[in-house]
Short mmCIF file of N, CA and C in Angstrom, two decimals:
data_model
loop_
_atom_site.label_atom_id
_atom_site.label_comp_id
_atom_site.label_asym_id
_atom_site.label_seq_id
_atom_site.Cartn_x
_atom_site.Cartn_y
_atom_site.Cartn_z
N MET A 1 0.83 -1.19 0.00
CA MET A 1 0.00 0.00 0.00
C MET A 1 0.88 1.25 0.00
N ARG A 2 0.35 2.26 -0.61
CA ARG A 2 1.07 3.53 -0.72
C ARG A 2 0.79 4.43 0.48
N THR A 3 1.57 5.51 0.55
CA THR A 3 1.34 6.51 1.58
C THR A 3 0.22 7.43 1.13
N MET A 4 -0.72 7.67 2.03
CA MET A 4 -1.87 8.50 1.74
C MET A 4 -1.99 9.57 2.83
N THR A 5 -2.37 10.77 2.44
CA THR A 5 -2.55 11.85 3.39
C THR A 5 -3.95 12.42 3.27
N TYR A 6 -4.61 12.57 4.40
CA TYR A 6 -5.91 13.23 4.49
C TYR A 6 -5.69 14.50 5.30
N GLU A 7 -6.08 15.64 4.74
CA GLU A 7 -5.89 16.91 5.44
C GLU A 7 -7.19 17.67 5.46
N ARG A 8 -7.45 18.32 6.60
CA ARG A 8 -8.58 19.23 6.69
C ARG A 8 -8.04 20.58 7.16
N SER A 9 -8.54 21.62 6.56
CA SER A 9 -8.05 22.95 6.91
C SER A 9 -9.17 23.96 6.72
N GLY A 10 -8.98 25.13 7.31
CA GLY A 10 -9.97 26.18 7.14
C GLY A 10 -10.13 27.03 8.35
N ARG A 11 -11.24 26.82 9.05
CA ARG A 11 -11.57 27.66 10.20
C ARG A 11 -10.40 27.75 11.16
N THR A 12 -10.36 28.84 11.87
CA THR A 12 -9.29 29.08 12.82
C THR A 12 -9.17 27.96 13.84
N ASN A 13 -10.29 27.43 14.30
CA ASN A 13 -10.21 26.41 15.35
C ASN A 13 -9.76 25.05 14.82
N THR A 14 -9.76 24.84 13.51
CA THR A 14 -9.26 23.57 12.99
C THR A 14 -7.87 23.71 12.41
N ALA A 15 -7.48 24.94 12.04
CA ALA A 15 -6.16 25.19 11.46
C ALA A 15 -5.92 24.19 10.34
N ALA A 16 -4.75 23.59 10.28
CA ALA A 16 -4.46 22.55 9.29
C ALA A 16 -4.09 21.29 10.04
N GLN A 17 -4.95 20.29 9.93
CA GLN A 17 -4.73 19.03 10.62
C GLN A 17 -4.70 17.93 9.57
N ALA A 18 -3.80 16.97 9.74
CA ALA A 18 -3.65 15.93 8.73
C ALA A 18 -3.37 14.59 9.37
N LEU A 19 -3.68 13.57 8.60
CA LEU A 19 -3.47 12.19 8.99
C LEU A 19 -2.71 11.55 7.84
N ARG A 20 -1.62 10.87 8.12
CA ARG A 20 -0.84 10.20 7.08
C ARG A 20 -0.77 8.71 7.40
N LEU A 21 -1.25 7.90 6.45
CA LEU A 21 -1.16 6.45 6.57
C LEU A 21 -0.04 5.98 5.66
N THR A 22 0.95 5.30 6.23
CA THR A 22 2.08 4.82 5.45
C THR A 22 2.00 3.30 5.37
N GLY A 23 1.79 2.82 4.15
CA GLY A 23 1.77 1.39 3.91
C GLY A 23 0.73 0.62 4.70
N LEU A 24 -0.31 1.26 5.13
CA LEU A 24 -1.36 0.66 5.93
C LEU A 24 -0.79 -0.01 7.18
N GLU A 25 0.31 0.58 7.67
CA GLU A 25 0.96 0.07 8.87
C GLU A 25 1.18 1.18 9.90
N HIS A 26 1.56 2.34 9.42
CA HIS A 26 1.99 3.42 10.31
C HIS A 26 1.06 4.63 10.15
N LEU A 27 0.75 5.25 11.29
CA LEU A 27 -0.14 6.41 11.32
C LEU A 27 0.62 7.60 11.90
N SER A 28 0.57 8.73 11.21
CA SER A 28 1.14 9.97 11.72
C SER A 28 0.04 11.02 11.74
N VAL A 29 0.01 11.81 12.80
CA VAL A 29 -0.93 12.91 12.92
C VAL A 29 -0.13 14.20 12.87
N LEU A 30 -0.55 15.13 12.02
CA LEU A 30 0.17 16.39 11.85
C LEU A 30 -0.74 17.57 12.13
N GLU A 31 -0.16 18.60 12.72
CA GLU A 31 -0.85 19.88 12.88
C GLU A 31 0.08 20.95 12.35
N GLN A 32 -0.43 21.77 11.45
CA GLN A 32 0.38 22.83 10.82
C GLN A 32 1.65 22.25 10.19
N GLY A 33 1.59 21.03 9.67
CA GLY A 33 2.72 20.42 9.00
C GLY A 33 3.72 19.73 9.91
N GLU A 34 3.54 19.84 11.22
CA GLU A 34 4.45 19.21 12.19
C GLU A 34 3.82 17.93 12.73
N VAL A 35 4.62 16.86 12.79
CA VAL A 35 4.13 15.60 13.34
C VAL A 35 3.94 15.76 14.84
N VAL A 36 2.72 15.48 15.31
CA VAL A 36 2.42 15.61 16.74
C VAL A 36 2.28 14.25 17.42
N SER A 37 2.01 13.20 16.64
CA SER A 37 1.98 11.85 17.21
C SER A 37 2.14 10.84 16.09
N GLU A 38 2.68 9.69 16.48
CA GLU A 38 2.88 8.59 15.54
C GLU A 38 2.62 7.29 16.28
N ARG A 39 2.11 6.31 15.54
CA ARG A 39 1.90 4.99 16.11
C ARG A 39 1.62 4.00 14.97
N GLU A 40 1.63 2.72 15.33
CA GLU A 40 1.27 1.68 14.37
C GLU A 40 -0.26 1.58 14.32
N LEU A 41 -0.79 1.21 13.16
CA LEU A 41 -2.23 1.01 13.05
C LEU A 41 -2.63 -0.25 13.81
N THR A 42 -3.81 -0.24 14.38
CA THR A 42 -4.33 -1.42 15.05
C THR A 42 -4.88 -2.39 14.00
N ALA A 43 -5.08 -3.64 14.41
CA ALA A 43 -5.64 -4.64 13.49
C ALA A 43 -7.04 -4.22 13.03
N HIS A 44 -7.82 -3.63 13.94
CA HIS A 44 -9.16 -3.16 13.57
C HIS A 44 -9.09 -2.06 12.51
N GLU A 45 -8.17 -1.12 12.68
CA GLU A 45 -8.02 -0.03 11.70
C GLU A 45 -7.58 -0.57 10.34
N VAL A 46 -6.70 -1.54 10.34
CA VAL A 46 -6.26 -2.16 9.07
C VAL A 46 -7.45 -2.81 8.39
N ARG A 47 -8.27 -3.55 9.15
CA ARG A 47 -9.46 -4.20 8.57
C ARG A 47 -10.45 -3.17 8.05
N THR A 48 -10.53 -2.02 8.68
CA THR A 48 -11.44 -0.96 8.24
C THR A 48 -10.96 -0.32 6.94
N PHE A 49 -9.67 0.01 6.88
CA PHE A 49 -9.16 0.79 5.75
C PHE A 49 -8.73 -0.05 4.55
N MET A 50 -8.30 -1.29 4.75
CA MET A 50 -7.79 -2.09 3.64
C MET A 50 -8.77 -2.22 2.48
N PRO A 51 -10.02 -2.67 2.72
CA PRO A 51 -10.93 -2.80 1.57
C PRO A 51 -11.25 -1.46 0.91
N LEU A 52 -11.38 -0.41 1.70
CA LEU A 52 -11.67 0.91 1.13
C LEU A 52 -10.52 1.38 0.24
N LEU A 53 -9.30 1.26 0.73
CA LEU A 53 -8.15 1.73 -0.04
C LEU A 53 -7.91 0.89 -1.28
N GLU A 54 -8.15 -0.43 -1.19
CA GLU A 54 -8.00 -1.28 -2.37
C GLU A 54 -8.98 -0.86 -3.45
N GLN A 55 -10.21 -0.56 -3.06
CA GLN A 55 -11.21 -0.13 -4.03
C GLN A 55 -10.87 1.24 -4.61
N VAL A 56 -10.43 2.16 -3.77
CA VAL A 56 -10.12 3.52 -4.22
C VAL A 56 -8.93 3.50 -5.19
N GLU A 57 -7.93 2.67 -4.93
CA GLU A 57 -6.76 2.63 -5.80
C GLU A 57 -7.12 2.21 -7.22
N HIS A 58 -8.19 1.42 -7.38
CA HIS A 58 -8.59 0.97 -8.71
C HIS A 58 -9.64 1.86 -9.35
N GLN A 59 -10.07 2.86 -8.63
CA GLN A 59 -11.07 3.81 -9.15
C GLN A 59 -10.37 4.93 -9.90
N PRO A 60 -11.00 5.44 -10.94
CA PRO A 60 -10.44 6.66 -11.53
C PRO A 60 -10.58 7.80 -10.53
N ALA A 61 -9.64 8.70 -10.58
CA ALA A 61 -9.70 9.84 -9.67
C ALA A 61 -10.93 10.69 -10.00
N PRO A 62 -11.67 11.14 -8.98
CA PRO A 62 -12.83 12.00 -9.27
C PRO A 62 -12.35 13.38 -9.70
N VAL A 63 -13.27 14.13 -10.24
CA VAL A 63 -12.94 15.49 -10.63
C VAL A 63 -12.56 16.27 -9.38
N VAL A 64 -11.46 16.97 -9.46
CA VAL A 64 -11.01 17.76 -8.32
C VAL A 64 -11.85 19.03 -8.26
N LEU A 65 -12.45 19.26 -7.12
CA LEU A 65 -13.24 20.47 -6.91
C LEU A 65 -12.38 21.45 -6.12
N VAL A 66 -12.13 22.59 -6.68
CA VAL A 66 -11.29 23.56 -6.01
C VAL A 66 -12.01 24.11 -4.81
N PRO A 67 -11.41 24.03 -3.63
CA PRO A 67 -12.10 24.52 -2.43
C PRO A 67 -12.31 26.02 -2.48
N GLN A 68 -13.37 26.43 -1.85
CA GLN A 68 -13.68 27.86 -1.76
C GLN A 68 -13.16 28.41 -0.44
N ALA A 69 -12.17 27.74 0.13
CA ALA A 69 -11.62 28.16 1.43
C ALA A 69 -10.98 29.54 1.29
N GLY A 70 -10.67 30.11 2.38
CA GLY A 70 -10.10 31.44 2.37
C GLY A 70 -10.83 32.34 3.33
N GLY A 71 -12.14 32.12 3.45
CA GLY A 71 -12.92 32.86 4.41
C GLY A 71 -12.87 32.18 5.76
N PRO A 72 -13.28 32.88 6.80
CA PRO A 72 -13.22 32.30 8.14
C PRO A 72 -14.18 31.13 8.34
N ASP A 73 -15.21 31.03 7.50
CA ASP A 73 -16.19 29.96 7.67
C ASP A 73 -15.97 28.79 6.73
N GLY A 74 -14.97 28.86 5.87
CA GLY A 74 -14.76 27.80 4.89
C GLY A 74 -13.89 26.68 5.41
N LEU A 75 -14.23 25.45 5.04
CA LEU A 75 -13.44 24.28 5.35
C LEU A 75 -13.08 23.59 4.04
N ALA A 76 -11.93 22.97 4.01
CA ALA A 76 -11.52 22.21 2.84
C ALA A 76 -10.88 20.92 3.29
N VAL A 77 -11.10 19.85 2.53
CA VAL A 77 -10.43 18.58 2.79
C VAL A 77 -9.70 18.14 1.54
N THR A 78 -8.59 17.46 1.75
CA THR A 78 -7.78 16.97 0.64
C THR A 78 -7.38 15.53 0.95
N LEU A 79 -7.46 14.69 -0.07
CA LEU A 79 -7.01 13.31 0.03
C LEU A 79 -6.00 13.10 -1.08
N ALA A 80 -4.78 12.74 -0.72
CA ALA A 80 -3.72 12.62 -1.73
C ALA A 80 -2.89 11.36 -1.49
N PHE A 81 -2.44 10.77 -2.60
CA PHE A 81 -1.51 9.66 -2.54
C PHE A 81 -0.13 10.20 -2.90
N GLU A 82 0.88 9.72 -2.19
CA GLU A 82 2.23 10.24 -2.32
C GLU A 82 2.79 10.22 -3.74
N ASP A 83 2.48 9.19 -4.51
CA ASP A 83 3.09 9.05 -5.83
C ASP A 83 2.26 9.64 -6.96
N GLU A 84 1.21 10.37 -6.63
CA GLU A 84 0.39 10.99 -7.66
C GLU A 84 0.66 12.49 -7.72
N GLU A 85 0.57 13.03 -8.92
CA GLU A 85 0.93 14.43 -9.14
C GLU A 85 -0.01 15.41 -8.44
N SER A 86 -1.29 15.10 -8.45
CA SER A 86 -2.25 16.01 -7.80
C SER A 86 -3.13 15.21 -6.84
N PRO A 87 -3.77 15.89 -5.88
CA PRO A 87 -4.62 15.18 -4.91
C PRO A 87 -5.77 14.46 -5.60
N ARG A 88 -6.17 13.33 -5.04
CA ARG A 88 -7.32 12.58 -5.55
C ARG A 88 -8.61 13.35 -5.32
N VAL A 89 -8.74 13.92 -4.14
CA VAL A 89 -9.96 14.62 -3.76
C VAL A 89 -9.57 15.94 -3.12
N ARG A 90 -10.25 16.99 -3.51
CA ARG A 90 -10.12 18.29 -2.86
C ARG A 90 -11.52 18.89 -2.87
N LEU A 91 -12.08 19.04 -1.68
CA LEU A 91 -13.46 19.50 -1.57
C LEU A 91 -13.59 20.66 -0.60
N ALA A 92 -14.45 21.58 -0.95
CA ALA A 92 -14.88 22.61 -0.01
C ALA A 92 -16.12 22.05 0.68
N THR A 93 -16.26 22.33 1.97
CA THR A 93 -17.40 21.80 2.70
C THR A 93 -17.80 22.77 3.81
N GLU A 94 -19.04 22.67 4.21
CA GLU A 94 -19.54 23.50 5.31
C GLU A 94 -19.29 22.83 6.65
N ARG A 95 -19.27 21.48 6.66
CA ARG A 95 -19.06 20.73 7.90
C ARG A 95 -18.33 19.44 7.59
N LEU A 96 -17.76 18.89 8.64
CA LEU A 96 -17.03 17.63 8.51
C LEU A 96 -17.90 16.49 9.00
N PRO A 97 -17.80 15.32 8.44
CA PRO A 97 -16.93 14.94 7.33
C PRO A 97 -17.47 15.46 6.01
N ALA A 98 -16.56 15.69 5.08
CA ALA A 98 -16.91 16.23 3.77
C ALA A 98 -17.63 15.18 2.94
N LYS A 99 -18.51 15.65 2.07
CA LYS A 99 -19.24 14.77 1.15
C LYS A 99 -19.21 15.41 -0.23
N GLY A 100 -19.39 14.57 -1.24
CA GLY A 100 -19.51 15.10 -2.59
C GLY A 100 -18.50 14.54 -3.57
N ALA A 101 -17.67 13.59 -3.14
CA ALA A 101 -16.65 13.02 -4.04
C ALA A 101 -17.09 11.66 -4.59
N GLY A 102 -18.30 11.23 -4.26
CA GLY A 102 -18.78 9.92 -4.68
C GLY A 102 -18.88 9.00 -3.48
N PRO A 103 -19.74 7.98 -3.55
CA PRO A 103 -20.01 7.14 -2.37
C PRO A 103 -18.77 6.50 -1.75
N LEU A 104 -17.88 5.96 -2.55
CA LEU A 104 -16.70 5.29 -2.02
C LEU A 104 -15.75 6.29 -1.35
N TYR A 105 -15.49 7.39 -2.04
CA TYR A 105 -14.61 8.42 -1.46
C TYR A 105 -15.25 9.07 -0.23
N ASP A 106 -16.56 9.28 -0.26
CA ASP A 106 -17.24 9.87 0.90
C ASP A 106 -17.10 8.97 2.12
N LEU A 107 -17.22 7.65 1.93
CA LEU A 107 -17.05 6.71 3.05
C LEU A 107 -15.62 6.74 3.56
N LEU A 108 -14.65 6.78 2.66
CA LEU A 108 -13.25 6.85 3.07
C LEU A 108 -12.97 8.16 3.82
N LEU A 109 -13.49 9.27 3.32
CA LEU A 109 -13.31 10.56 3.99
C LEU A 109 -13.93 10.54 5.39
N TRP A 110 -15.09 9.91 5.52
CA TRP A 110 -15.76 9.80 6.82
C TRP A 110 -14.89 9.03 7.80
N GLU A 111 -14.35 7.88 7.36
CA GLU A 111 -13.50 7.05 8.23
C GLU A 111 -12.22 7.79 8.62
N LEU A 112 -11.60 8.46 7.65
CA LEU A 112 -10.36 9.19 7.93
C LEU A 112 -10.60 10.36 8.88
N ASP A 113 -11.70 11.07 8.67
CA ASP A 113 -12.01 12.20 9.54
C ASP A 113 -12.29 11.74 10.96
N ALA A 114 -13.01 10.63 11.10
CA ALA A 114 -13.29 10.09 12.43
C ALA A 114 -11.99 9.67 13.13
N LEU A 115 -11.08 9.04 12.39
CA LEU A 115 -9.80 8.62 12.97
C LEU A 115 -8.97 9.83 13.39
N LEU A 116 -8.91 10.84 12.54
CA LEU A 116 -8.15 12.04 12.87
C LEU A 116 -8.73 12.73 14.11
N THR A 117 -10.04 12.82 14.19
CA THR A 117 -10.68 13.44 15.34
C THR A 117 -10.36 12.66 16.62
N ARG A 118 -10.44 11.33 16.56
CA ARG A 118 -10.12 10.51 17.73
C ARG A 118 -8.67 10.70 18.16
N GLU A 119 -7.76 10.74 17.20
CA GLU A 119 -6.34 10.89 17.52
C GLU A 119 -6.05 12.26 18.15
N LEU A 120 -6.66 13.30 17.62
CA LEU A 120 -6.45 14.63 18.19
C LEU A 120 -7.07 14.74 19.58
N HIS A 121 -8.22 14.09 19.77
CA HIS A 121 -8.86 14.12 21.09
C HIS A 121 -8.03 13.34 22.11
N THR A 122 -7.43 12.24 21.69
CA THR A 122 -6.58 11.46 22.58
C THR A 122 -5.38 12.28 23.00
N ARG A 123 -4.83 13.04 22.07
CA ARG A 123 -3.65 13.86 22.35
C ARG A 123 -3.98 15.02 23.28
N ALA A 124 -5.10 15.70 23.04
CA ALA A 124 -5.49 16.87 23.84
C ALA A 124 -7.00 16.81 24.08
N PRO A 125 -7.43 16.00 25.05
CA PRO A 125 -8.87 15.86 25.29
C PRO A 125 -9.51 17.17 25.71
N ARG A 126 -10.72 17.35 25.25
CA ARG A 126 -11.49 18.53 25.64
C ARG A 126 -12.57 18.05 26.60
N HIS A 127 -12.55 18.56 27.79
CA HIS A 127 -13.50 18.13 28.81
C HIS A 127 -14.56 19.21 29.02
N ALA A 128 -15.79 18.76 29.16
CA ALA A 128 -16.86 19.70 29.48
C ALA A 128 -16.67 20.15 30.92
N HIS A 129 -16.98 21.37 31.18
CA HIS A 129 -16.81 21.91 32.52
C HIS A 129 -18.13 22.54 32.96
N VAL A 130 -18.62 22.08 34.09
CA VAL A 130 -19.87 22.61 34.62
C VAL A 130 -19.57 23.91 35.36
N VAL A 131 -20.35 24.93 35.06
CA VAL A 131 -20.23 26.20 35.77
C VAL A 131 -21.42 26.30 36.71
N LEU A 132 -21.11 26.36 37.98
CA LEU A 132 -22.16 26.46 39.00
C LEU A 132 -22.60 27.92 39.15
N PRO A 133 -23.85 28.15 39.58
CA PRO A 133 -24.36 29.52 39.67
C PRO A 133 -23.48 30.46 40.47
N HIS A 134 -22.92 29.99 41.58
CA HIS A 134 -22.09 30.89 42.40
C HIS A 134 -20.78 31.26 41.69
N GLU A 135 -20.41 30.50 40.65
CA GLU A 135 -19.19 30.80 39.91
C GLU A 135 -19.42 31.88 38.85
N LEU A 136 -20.67 32.22 38.60
CA LEU A 136 -21.00 33.22 37.60
C LEU A 136 -20.83 34.65 38.10
N ARG A 137 -20.75 34.81 39.40
CA ARG A 137 -20.60 36.17 39.96
C ARG A 137 -19.29 36.78 39.51
N GLN A 138 -19.33 38.03 39.25
CA GLN A 138 -18.11 38.74 38.90
C GLN A 138 -17.27 38.99 40.13
N GLU A 139 -15.98 38.84 39.98
CA GLU A 139 -15.10 39.13 41.10
C GLU A 139 -14.90 40.62 41.21
N GLU A 140 -14.82 41.11 42.43
CA GLU A 140 -14.67 42.53 42.65
C GLU A 140 -13.22 42.91 42.74
#
């Protein structure tokens, strides 16, 4: 299997986050182009991604849609294989996971986005915090 990169970028709170699968064995998570975590794929993840990637590799590349990113509300996702000249998928979207590249690519984008979200949450979990009424008072 080849190296594949899934990237989502746009809004300030998402910045540029990416997931790189190398040979369906190794997973790297990147933020702003810097590797923030690395690990081997689990057997479950390999079983999830192997059939999808095998099917995608034999599919013709879909038409690349140029993202309308640039504004503060725009999101864009890119799916690229290392040995190809241009990305397989580039989509502008209002919300994640992105849709519109065809059923097979949409399923792959959904799985990749879910994995990236889990990895980022594991690295820096966001916990809900209850604010009690007495904590709402302004300090003097």
